[in-house]
Coordinates of N, CA and C in Angstrom, one line a residue:
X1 N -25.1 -13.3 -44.9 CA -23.8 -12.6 -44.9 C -22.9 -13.2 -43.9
X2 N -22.1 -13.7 -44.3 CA -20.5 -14.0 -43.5 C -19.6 -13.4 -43.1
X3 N -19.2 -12.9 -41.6 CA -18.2 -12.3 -41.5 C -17.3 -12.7 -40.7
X4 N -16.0 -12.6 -41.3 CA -14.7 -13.5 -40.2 C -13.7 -12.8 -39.7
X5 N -13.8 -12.8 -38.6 CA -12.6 -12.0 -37.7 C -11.6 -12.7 -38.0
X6 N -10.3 -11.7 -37.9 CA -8.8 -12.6 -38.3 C -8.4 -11.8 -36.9
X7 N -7.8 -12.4 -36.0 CA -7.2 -11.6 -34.5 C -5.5 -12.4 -34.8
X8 N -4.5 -11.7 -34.5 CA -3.3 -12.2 -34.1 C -3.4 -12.7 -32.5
X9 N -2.2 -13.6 -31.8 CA -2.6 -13.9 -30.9 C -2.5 -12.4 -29.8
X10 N -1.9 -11.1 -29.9 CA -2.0 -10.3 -29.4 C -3.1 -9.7 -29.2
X11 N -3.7 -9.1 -30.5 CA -4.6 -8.2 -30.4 C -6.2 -9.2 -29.7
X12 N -6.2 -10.7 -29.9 CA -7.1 -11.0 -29.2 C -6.9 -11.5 -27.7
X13 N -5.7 -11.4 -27.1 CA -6.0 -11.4 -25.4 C -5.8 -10.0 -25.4
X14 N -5.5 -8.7 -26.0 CA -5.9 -7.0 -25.6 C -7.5 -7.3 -25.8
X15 N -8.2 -7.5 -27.0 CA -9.5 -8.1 -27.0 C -10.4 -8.5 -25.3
X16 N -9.4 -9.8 -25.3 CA -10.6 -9.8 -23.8 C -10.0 -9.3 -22.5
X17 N -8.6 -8.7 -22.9 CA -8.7 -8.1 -21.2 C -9.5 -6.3 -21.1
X18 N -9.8 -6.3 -22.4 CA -10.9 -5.1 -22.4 C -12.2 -5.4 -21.5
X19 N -12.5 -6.5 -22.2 CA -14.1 -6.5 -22.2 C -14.1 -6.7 -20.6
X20 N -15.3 -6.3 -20.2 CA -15.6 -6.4 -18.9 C -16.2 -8.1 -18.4
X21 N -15.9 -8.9 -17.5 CA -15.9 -9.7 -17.4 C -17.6 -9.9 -16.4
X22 N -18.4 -10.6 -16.4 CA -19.5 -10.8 -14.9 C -19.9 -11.8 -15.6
X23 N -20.5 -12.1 -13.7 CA -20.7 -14.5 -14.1 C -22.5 -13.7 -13.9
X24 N -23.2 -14.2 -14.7 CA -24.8 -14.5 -14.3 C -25.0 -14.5 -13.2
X25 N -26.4 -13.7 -12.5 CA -26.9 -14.2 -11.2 C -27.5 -14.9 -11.6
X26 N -28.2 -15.8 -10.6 CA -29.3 -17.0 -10.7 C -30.2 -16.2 -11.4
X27 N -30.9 -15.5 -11.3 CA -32.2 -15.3 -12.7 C -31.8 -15.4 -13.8
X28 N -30.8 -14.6 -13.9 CA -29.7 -14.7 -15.2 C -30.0 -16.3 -16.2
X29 N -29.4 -17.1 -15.3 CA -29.1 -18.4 -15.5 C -30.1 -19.0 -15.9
X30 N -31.8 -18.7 -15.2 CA -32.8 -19.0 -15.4 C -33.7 -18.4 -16.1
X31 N -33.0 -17.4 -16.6 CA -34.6 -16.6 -17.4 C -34.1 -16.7 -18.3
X32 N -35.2 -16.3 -19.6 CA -34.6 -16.7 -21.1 C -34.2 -15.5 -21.3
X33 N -33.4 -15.1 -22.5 CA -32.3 -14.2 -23.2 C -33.1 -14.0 -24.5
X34 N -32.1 -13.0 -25.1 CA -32.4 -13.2 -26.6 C -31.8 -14.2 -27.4
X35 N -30.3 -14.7 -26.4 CA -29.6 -15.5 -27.3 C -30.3 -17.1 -27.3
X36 N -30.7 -17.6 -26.2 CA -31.0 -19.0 -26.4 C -32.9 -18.7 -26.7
X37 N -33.3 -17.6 -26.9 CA -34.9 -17.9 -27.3 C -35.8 -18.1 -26.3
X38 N -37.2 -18.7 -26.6 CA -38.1 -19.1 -25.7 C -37.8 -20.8 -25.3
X39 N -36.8 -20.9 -23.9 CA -36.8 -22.1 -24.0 C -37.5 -22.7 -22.9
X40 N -38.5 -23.5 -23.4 CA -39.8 -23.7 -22.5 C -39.0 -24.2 -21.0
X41 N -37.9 -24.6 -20.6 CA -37.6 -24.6 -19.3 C -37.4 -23.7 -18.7
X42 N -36.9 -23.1 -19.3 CA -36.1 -21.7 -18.5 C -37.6 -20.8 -18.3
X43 N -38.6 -20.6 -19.1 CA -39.6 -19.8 -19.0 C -40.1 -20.5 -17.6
X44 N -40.4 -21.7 -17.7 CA -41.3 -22.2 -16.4 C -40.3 -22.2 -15.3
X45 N -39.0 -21.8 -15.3 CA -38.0 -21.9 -14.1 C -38.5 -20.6 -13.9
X46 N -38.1 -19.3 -14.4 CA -38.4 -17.9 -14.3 C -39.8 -17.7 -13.9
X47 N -40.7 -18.5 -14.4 CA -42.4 -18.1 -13.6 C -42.2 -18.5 -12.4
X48 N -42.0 -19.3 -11.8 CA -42.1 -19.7 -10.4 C -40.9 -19.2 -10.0
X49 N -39.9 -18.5 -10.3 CA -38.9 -17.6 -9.6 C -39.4 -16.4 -9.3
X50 N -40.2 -15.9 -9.8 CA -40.9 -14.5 -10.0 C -42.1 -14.1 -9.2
X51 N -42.1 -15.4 -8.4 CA -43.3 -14.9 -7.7 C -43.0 -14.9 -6.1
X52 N -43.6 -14.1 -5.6 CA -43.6 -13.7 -4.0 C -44.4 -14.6 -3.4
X53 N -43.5 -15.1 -2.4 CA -43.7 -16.1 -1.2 C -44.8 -16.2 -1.1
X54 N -45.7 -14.9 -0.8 CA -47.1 -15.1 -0.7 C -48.1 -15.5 -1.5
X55 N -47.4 -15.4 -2.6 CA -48.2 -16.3 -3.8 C -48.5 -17.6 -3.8
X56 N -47.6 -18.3 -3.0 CA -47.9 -20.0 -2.6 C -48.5 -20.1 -1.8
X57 N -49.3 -21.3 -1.9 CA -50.5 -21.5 -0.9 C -49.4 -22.7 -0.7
X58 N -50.3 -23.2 0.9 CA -49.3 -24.6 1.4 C -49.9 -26.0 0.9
X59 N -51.0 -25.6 0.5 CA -51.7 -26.9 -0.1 C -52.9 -26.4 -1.1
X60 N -53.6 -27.9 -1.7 CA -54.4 -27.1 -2.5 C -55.8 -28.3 -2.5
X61 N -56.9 -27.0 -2.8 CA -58.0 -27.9 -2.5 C -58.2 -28.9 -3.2
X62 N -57.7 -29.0 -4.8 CA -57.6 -29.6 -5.8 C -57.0 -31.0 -5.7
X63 N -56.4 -30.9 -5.5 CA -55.3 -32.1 -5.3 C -54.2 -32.0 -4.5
X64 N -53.3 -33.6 -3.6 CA -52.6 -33.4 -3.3 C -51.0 -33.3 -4.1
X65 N -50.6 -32.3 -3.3 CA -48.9 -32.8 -3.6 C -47.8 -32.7 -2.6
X66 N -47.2 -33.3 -3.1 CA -45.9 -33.9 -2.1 C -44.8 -34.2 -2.8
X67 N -43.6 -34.1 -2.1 CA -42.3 -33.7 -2.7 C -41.7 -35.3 -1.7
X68 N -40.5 -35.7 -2.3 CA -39.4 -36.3 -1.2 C -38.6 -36.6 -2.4
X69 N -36.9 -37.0 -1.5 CA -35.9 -37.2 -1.8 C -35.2 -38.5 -1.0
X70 N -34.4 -38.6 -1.9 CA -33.6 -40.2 -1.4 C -32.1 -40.0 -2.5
X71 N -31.4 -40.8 -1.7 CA -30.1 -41.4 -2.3 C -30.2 -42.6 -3.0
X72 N -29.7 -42.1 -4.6 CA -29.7 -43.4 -5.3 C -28.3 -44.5 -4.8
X73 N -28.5 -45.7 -5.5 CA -27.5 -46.6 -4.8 C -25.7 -45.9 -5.5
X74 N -26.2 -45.0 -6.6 CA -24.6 -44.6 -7.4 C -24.5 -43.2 -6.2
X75 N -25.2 -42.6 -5.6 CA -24.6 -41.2 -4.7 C -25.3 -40.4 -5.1
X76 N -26.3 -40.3 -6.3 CA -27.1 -39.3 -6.4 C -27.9 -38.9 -5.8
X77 N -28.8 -37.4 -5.8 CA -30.0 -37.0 -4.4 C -31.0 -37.3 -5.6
X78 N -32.1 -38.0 -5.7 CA -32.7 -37.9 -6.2 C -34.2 -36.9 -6.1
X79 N -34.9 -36.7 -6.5 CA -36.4 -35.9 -5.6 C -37.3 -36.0 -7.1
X80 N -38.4 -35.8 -6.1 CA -39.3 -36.4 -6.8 C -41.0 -35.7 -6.5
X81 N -41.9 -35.0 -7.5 CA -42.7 -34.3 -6.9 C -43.8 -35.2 -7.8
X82 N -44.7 -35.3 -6.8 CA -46.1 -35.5 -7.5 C -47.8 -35.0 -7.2
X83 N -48.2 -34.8 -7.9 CA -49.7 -34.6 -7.8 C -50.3 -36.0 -7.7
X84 N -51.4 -35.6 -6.9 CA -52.4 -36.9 -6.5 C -53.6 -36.5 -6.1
X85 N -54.5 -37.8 -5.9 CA -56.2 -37.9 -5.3 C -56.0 -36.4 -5.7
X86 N -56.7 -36.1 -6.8 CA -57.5 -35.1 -7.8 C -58.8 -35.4 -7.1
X87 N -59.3 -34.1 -6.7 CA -60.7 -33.7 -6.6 C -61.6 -32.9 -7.5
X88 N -61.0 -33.0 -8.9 CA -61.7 -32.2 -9.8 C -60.9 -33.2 -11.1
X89 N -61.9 -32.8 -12.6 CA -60.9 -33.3 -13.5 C -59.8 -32.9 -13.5
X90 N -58.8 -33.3 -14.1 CA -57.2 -32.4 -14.3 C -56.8 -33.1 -16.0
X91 N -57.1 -32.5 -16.8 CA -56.2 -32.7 -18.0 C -55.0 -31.9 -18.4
X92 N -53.8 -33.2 -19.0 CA -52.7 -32.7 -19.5 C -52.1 -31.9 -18.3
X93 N -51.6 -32.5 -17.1 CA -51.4 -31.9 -15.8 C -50.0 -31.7 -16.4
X94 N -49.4 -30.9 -15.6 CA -48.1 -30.2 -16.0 C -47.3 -30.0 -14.8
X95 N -46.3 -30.6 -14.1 CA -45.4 -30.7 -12.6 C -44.6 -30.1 -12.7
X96 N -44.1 -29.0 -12.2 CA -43.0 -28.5 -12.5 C -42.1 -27.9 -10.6
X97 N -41.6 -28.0 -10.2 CA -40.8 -27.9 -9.1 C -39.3 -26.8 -9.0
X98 N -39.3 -26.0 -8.4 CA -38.1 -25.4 -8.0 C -37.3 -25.4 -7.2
X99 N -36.2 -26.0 -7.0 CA -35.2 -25.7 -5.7 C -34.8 -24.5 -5.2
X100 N -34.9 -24.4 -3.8 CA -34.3 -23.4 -3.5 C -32.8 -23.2 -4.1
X101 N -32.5 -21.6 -4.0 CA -31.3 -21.2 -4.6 C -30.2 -21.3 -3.8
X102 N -30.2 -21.5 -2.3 CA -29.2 -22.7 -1.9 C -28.7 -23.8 -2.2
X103 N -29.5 -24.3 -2.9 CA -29.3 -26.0 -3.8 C -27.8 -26.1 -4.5
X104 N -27.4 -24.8 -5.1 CA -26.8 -24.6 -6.0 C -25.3 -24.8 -5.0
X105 N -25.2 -24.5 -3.6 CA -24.0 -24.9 -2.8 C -23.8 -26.5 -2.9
X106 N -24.2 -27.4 -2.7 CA -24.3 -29.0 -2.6 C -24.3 -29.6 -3.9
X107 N -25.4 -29.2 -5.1 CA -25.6 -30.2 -6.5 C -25.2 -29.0 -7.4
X108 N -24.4 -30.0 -8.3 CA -23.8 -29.9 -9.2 C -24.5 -29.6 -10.4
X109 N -24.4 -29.0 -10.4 CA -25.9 -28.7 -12.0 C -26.1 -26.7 -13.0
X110 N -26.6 -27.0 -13.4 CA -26.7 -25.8 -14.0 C -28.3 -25.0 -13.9
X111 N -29.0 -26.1 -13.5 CA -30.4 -25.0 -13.2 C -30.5 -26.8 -11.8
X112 N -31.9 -25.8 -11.4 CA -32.7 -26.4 -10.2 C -34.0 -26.9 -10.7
X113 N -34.5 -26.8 -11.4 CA -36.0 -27.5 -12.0 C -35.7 -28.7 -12.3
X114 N -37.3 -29.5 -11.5 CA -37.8 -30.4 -11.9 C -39.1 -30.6 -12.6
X115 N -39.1 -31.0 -13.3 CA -40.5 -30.6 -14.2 C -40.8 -31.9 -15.6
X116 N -41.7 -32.0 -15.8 CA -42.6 -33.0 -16.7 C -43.0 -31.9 -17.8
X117 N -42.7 -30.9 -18.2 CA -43.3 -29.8 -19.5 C -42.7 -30.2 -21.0
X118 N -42.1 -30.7 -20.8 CA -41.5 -30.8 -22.1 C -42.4 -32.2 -23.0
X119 N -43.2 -33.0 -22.0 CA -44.3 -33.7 -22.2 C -45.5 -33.0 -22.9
X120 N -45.6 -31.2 -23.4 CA -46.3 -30.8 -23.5 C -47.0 -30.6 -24.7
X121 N -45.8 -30.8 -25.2 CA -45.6 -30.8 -27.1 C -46.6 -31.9 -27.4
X122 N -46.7 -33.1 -26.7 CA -47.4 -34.6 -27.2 C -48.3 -34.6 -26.3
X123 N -49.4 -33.8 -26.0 CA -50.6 -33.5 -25.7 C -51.5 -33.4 -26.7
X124 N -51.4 -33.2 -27.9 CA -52.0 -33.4 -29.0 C -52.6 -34.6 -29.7
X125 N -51.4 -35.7 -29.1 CA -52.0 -37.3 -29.2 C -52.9 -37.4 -27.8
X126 N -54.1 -38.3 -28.0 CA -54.9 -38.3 -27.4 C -54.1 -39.4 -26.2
X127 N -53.5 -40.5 -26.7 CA -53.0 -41.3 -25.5 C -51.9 -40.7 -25.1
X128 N -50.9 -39.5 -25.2 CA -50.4 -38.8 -24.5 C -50.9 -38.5 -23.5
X129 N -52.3 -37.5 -23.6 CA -52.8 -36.5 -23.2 C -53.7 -38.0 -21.8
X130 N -54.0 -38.6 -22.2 CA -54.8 -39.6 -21.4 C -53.5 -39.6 -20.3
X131 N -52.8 -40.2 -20.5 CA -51.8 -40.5 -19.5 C -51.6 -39.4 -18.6
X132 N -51.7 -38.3 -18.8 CA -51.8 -37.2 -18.2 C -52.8 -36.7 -17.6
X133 N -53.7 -37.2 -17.4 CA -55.0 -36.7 -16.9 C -55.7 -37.5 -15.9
X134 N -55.6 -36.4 -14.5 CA -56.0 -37.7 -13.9 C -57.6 -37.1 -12.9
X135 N -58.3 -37.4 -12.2 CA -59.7 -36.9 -12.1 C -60.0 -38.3 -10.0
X136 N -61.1 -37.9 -9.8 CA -61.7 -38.6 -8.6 C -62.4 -39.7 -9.8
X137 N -62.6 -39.8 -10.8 CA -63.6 -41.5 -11.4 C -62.5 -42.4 -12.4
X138 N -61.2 -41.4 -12.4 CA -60.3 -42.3 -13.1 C -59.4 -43.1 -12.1
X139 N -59.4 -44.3 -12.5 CA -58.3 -45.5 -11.4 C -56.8 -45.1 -12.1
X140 N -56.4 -45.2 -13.4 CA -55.2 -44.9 -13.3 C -54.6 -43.9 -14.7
X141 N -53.7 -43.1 -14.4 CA -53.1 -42.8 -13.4 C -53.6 -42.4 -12.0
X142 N -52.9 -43.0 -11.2 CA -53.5 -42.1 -9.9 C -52.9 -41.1 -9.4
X143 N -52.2 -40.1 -10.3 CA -51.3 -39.4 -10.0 C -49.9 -38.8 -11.3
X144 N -49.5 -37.7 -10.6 CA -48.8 -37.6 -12.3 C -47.4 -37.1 -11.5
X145 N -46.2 -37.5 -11.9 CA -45.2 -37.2 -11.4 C -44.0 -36.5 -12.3
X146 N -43.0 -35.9 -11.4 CA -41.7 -35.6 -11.8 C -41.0 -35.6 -11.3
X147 N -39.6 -36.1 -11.9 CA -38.6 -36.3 -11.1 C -37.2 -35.9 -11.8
X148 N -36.0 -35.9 -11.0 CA -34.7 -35.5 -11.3 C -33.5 -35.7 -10.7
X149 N -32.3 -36.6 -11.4 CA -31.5 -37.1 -10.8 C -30.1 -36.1 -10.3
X150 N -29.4 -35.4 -9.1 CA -28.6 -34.9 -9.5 C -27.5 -35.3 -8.7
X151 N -26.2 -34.6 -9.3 CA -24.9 -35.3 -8.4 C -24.6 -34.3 -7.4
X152 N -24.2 -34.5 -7.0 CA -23.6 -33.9 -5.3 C -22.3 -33.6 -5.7
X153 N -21.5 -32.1 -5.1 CA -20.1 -31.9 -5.3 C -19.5 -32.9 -4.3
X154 N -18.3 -33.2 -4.8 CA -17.9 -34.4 -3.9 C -17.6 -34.5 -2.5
X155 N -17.1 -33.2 -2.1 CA -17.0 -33.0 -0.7 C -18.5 -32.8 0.2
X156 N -19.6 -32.8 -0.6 CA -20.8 -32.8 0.0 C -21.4 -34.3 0.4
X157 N -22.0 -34.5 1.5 CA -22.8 -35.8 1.9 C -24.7 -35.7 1.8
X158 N -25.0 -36.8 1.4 CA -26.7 -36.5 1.4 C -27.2 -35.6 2.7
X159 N -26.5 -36.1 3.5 CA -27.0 -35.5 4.8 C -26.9 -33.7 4.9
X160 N -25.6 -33.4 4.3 CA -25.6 -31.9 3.7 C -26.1 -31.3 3.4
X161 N -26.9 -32.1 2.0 CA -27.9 -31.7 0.7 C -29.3 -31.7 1.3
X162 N -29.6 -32.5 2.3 CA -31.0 -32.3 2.6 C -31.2 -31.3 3.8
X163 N -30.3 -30.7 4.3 CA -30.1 -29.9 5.7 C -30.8 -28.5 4.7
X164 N -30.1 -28.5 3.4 CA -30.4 -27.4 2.4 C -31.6 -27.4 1.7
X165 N -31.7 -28.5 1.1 CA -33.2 -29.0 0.3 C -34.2 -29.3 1.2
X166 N -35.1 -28.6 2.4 CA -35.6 -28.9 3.3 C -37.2 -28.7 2.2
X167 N -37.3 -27.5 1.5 CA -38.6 -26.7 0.8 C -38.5 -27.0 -1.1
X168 N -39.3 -26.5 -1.7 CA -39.4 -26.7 -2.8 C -40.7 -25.9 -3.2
X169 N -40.6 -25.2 -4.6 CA -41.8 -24.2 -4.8 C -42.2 -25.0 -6.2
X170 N -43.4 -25.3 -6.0 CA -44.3 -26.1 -6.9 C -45.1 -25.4 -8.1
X171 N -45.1 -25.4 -9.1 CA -46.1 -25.0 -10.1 C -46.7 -26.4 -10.7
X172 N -48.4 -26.3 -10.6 CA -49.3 -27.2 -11.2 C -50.2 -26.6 -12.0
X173 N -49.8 -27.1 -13.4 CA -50.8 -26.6 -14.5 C -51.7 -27.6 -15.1
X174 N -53.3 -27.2 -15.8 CA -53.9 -28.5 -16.1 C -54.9 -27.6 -17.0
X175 N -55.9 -28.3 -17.8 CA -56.9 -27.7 -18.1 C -58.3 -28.8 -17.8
X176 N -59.5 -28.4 -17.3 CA -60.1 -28.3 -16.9 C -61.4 -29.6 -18.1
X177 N -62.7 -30.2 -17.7 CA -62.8 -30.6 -19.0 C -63.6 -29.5 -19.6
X178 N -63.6 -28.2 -19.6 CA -64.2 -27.5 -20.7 C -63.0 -26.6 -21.4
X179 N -61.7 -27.6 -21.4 CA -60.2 -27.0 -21.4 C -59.9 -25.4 -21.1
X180 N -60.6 -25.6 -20.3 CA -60.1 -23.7 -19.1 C -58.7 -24.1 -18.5
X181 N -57.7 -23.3 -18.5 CA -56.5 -23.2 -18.0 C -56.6 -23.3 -16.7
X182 N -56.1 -23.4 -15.8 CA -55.8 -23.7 -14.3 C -54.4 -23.4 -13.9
X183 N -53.9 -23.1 -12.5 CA -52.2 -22.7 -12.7 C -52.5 -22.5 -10.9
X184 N -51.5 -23.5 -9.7 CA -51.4 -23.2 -8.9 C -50.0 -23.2 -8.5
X185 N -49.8 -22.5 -7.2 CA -48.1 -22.4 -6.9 C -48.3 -22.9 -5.2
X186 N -47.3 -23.9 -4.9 CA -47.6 -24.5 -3.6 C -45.9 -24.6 -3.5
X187 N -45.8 -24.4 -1.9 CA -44.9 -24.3 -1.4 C -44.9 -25.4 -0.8
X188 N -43.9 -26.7 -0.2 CA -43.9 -27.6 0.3 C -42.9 -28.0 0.9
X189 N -42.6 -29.1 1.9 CA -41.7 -29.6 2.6 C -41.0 -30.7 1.7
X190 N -39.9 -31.3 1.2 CA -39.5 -32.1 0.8 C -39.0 -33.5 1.9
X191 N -40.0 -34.3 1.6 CA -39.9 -35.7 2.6 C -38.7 -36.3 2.5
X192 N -38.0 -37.0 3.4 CA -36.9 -38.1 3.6 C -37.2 -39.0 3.2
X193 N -37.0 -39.6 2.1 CA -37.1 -41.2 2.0 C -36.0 -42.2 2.6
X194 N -35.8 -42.8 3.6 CA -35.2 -43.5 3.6 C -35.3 -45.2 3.4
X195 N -34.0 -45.6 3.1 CA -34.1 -47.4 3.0 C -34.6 -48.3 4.6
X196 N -35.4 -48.7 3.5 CA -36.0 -49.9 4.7 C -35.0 -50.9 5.3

């Protein structure tokens, strides 16, 4: 069924000086709705928003990870998180990263995740899923990463952006080889890369 509003230009600015006006908080922004559905970013933005500080461990026995950022040669902050030297199998590893909600002063953007999930769909091909899987008897990958380019408001300097982006809250997902689910949340320092 189709239905079409006809508004003159009157009755549609009385129209919106009715309606009550409010901008999204950040969960808002990040959690899913009814209008845009289950959209697998926003769900993994909102899990790792939703959890208490103390839910993150600072490391993990499993494997390492580590965060850092750098300036591309165009002005962008780049950053970049990866899992590594696995001490257990890890298949179909899943990186997902959150910026603090200060981020949102400095880069220009509409959400703060960085994340490799959308890789998740093509886990079903076996050489997907291979590339993704990394263990202590496998040589390569040696590690599984993700990364995200963003722009800086213009009056902001890298030096700005990292004063703010000092932390980052990590979610790592995998399944096991008897494909048992796994799910950790690490808190971490984001490194300086600088040019040599």
């Amino acid at each position: 069924m189709l239905t079409i509003s006809i508004f003159t230009a009157c009755e549609k600015i009385e129209a919106l000086e009715s309606k009550p006006v409010s901008i999204p908080t950040t969960a808002e922004k990040t959690s899913p709705t009814k209008e845009n559905g289950d959209d697998t970013m926003k769900v993994e933005s909102a899990d790792i928003l939703k959890k208490n500080s103390y839910e993150f461990l600072s490391d993990s026995k499993n494997f390492q990870v580590e965060a850092e950022t750098y300036q591309s040669a165009e002005g962008r902050i780049e950053i970049d998180v990866r899992v590594s030297k696995p001490k257990t199998y890890m298949k179909n590893v899943i990186v997902s990263g959150q910026l603090p909600i200060n981020a949102y002063e400095v880069l220009y953007t509409p959400d703060l995740l960085i994340t490799n999930i959308l890789m998740k769909k093509s886990f079903s091909d076996k050489a997907v899923s291979k590339d993704f899987t990394i263990s202590p008897s496998i040589k390569s990958p040696g590690g599984i990463s993700a990364g995200r380019s963003f722009n800086l408001f213009p009056e902001e300097t890298f030096e700005d952006a990292i004063a703010k982006l000092n932390e980052i809250s990590i979610k790592v997902s995998w399944v096991d080889k008897r494909d048992k689910p796994h799910t950790e949340y690490i808190k971490t320092k984001i490194q300086i890369k600088r040019p040599k």
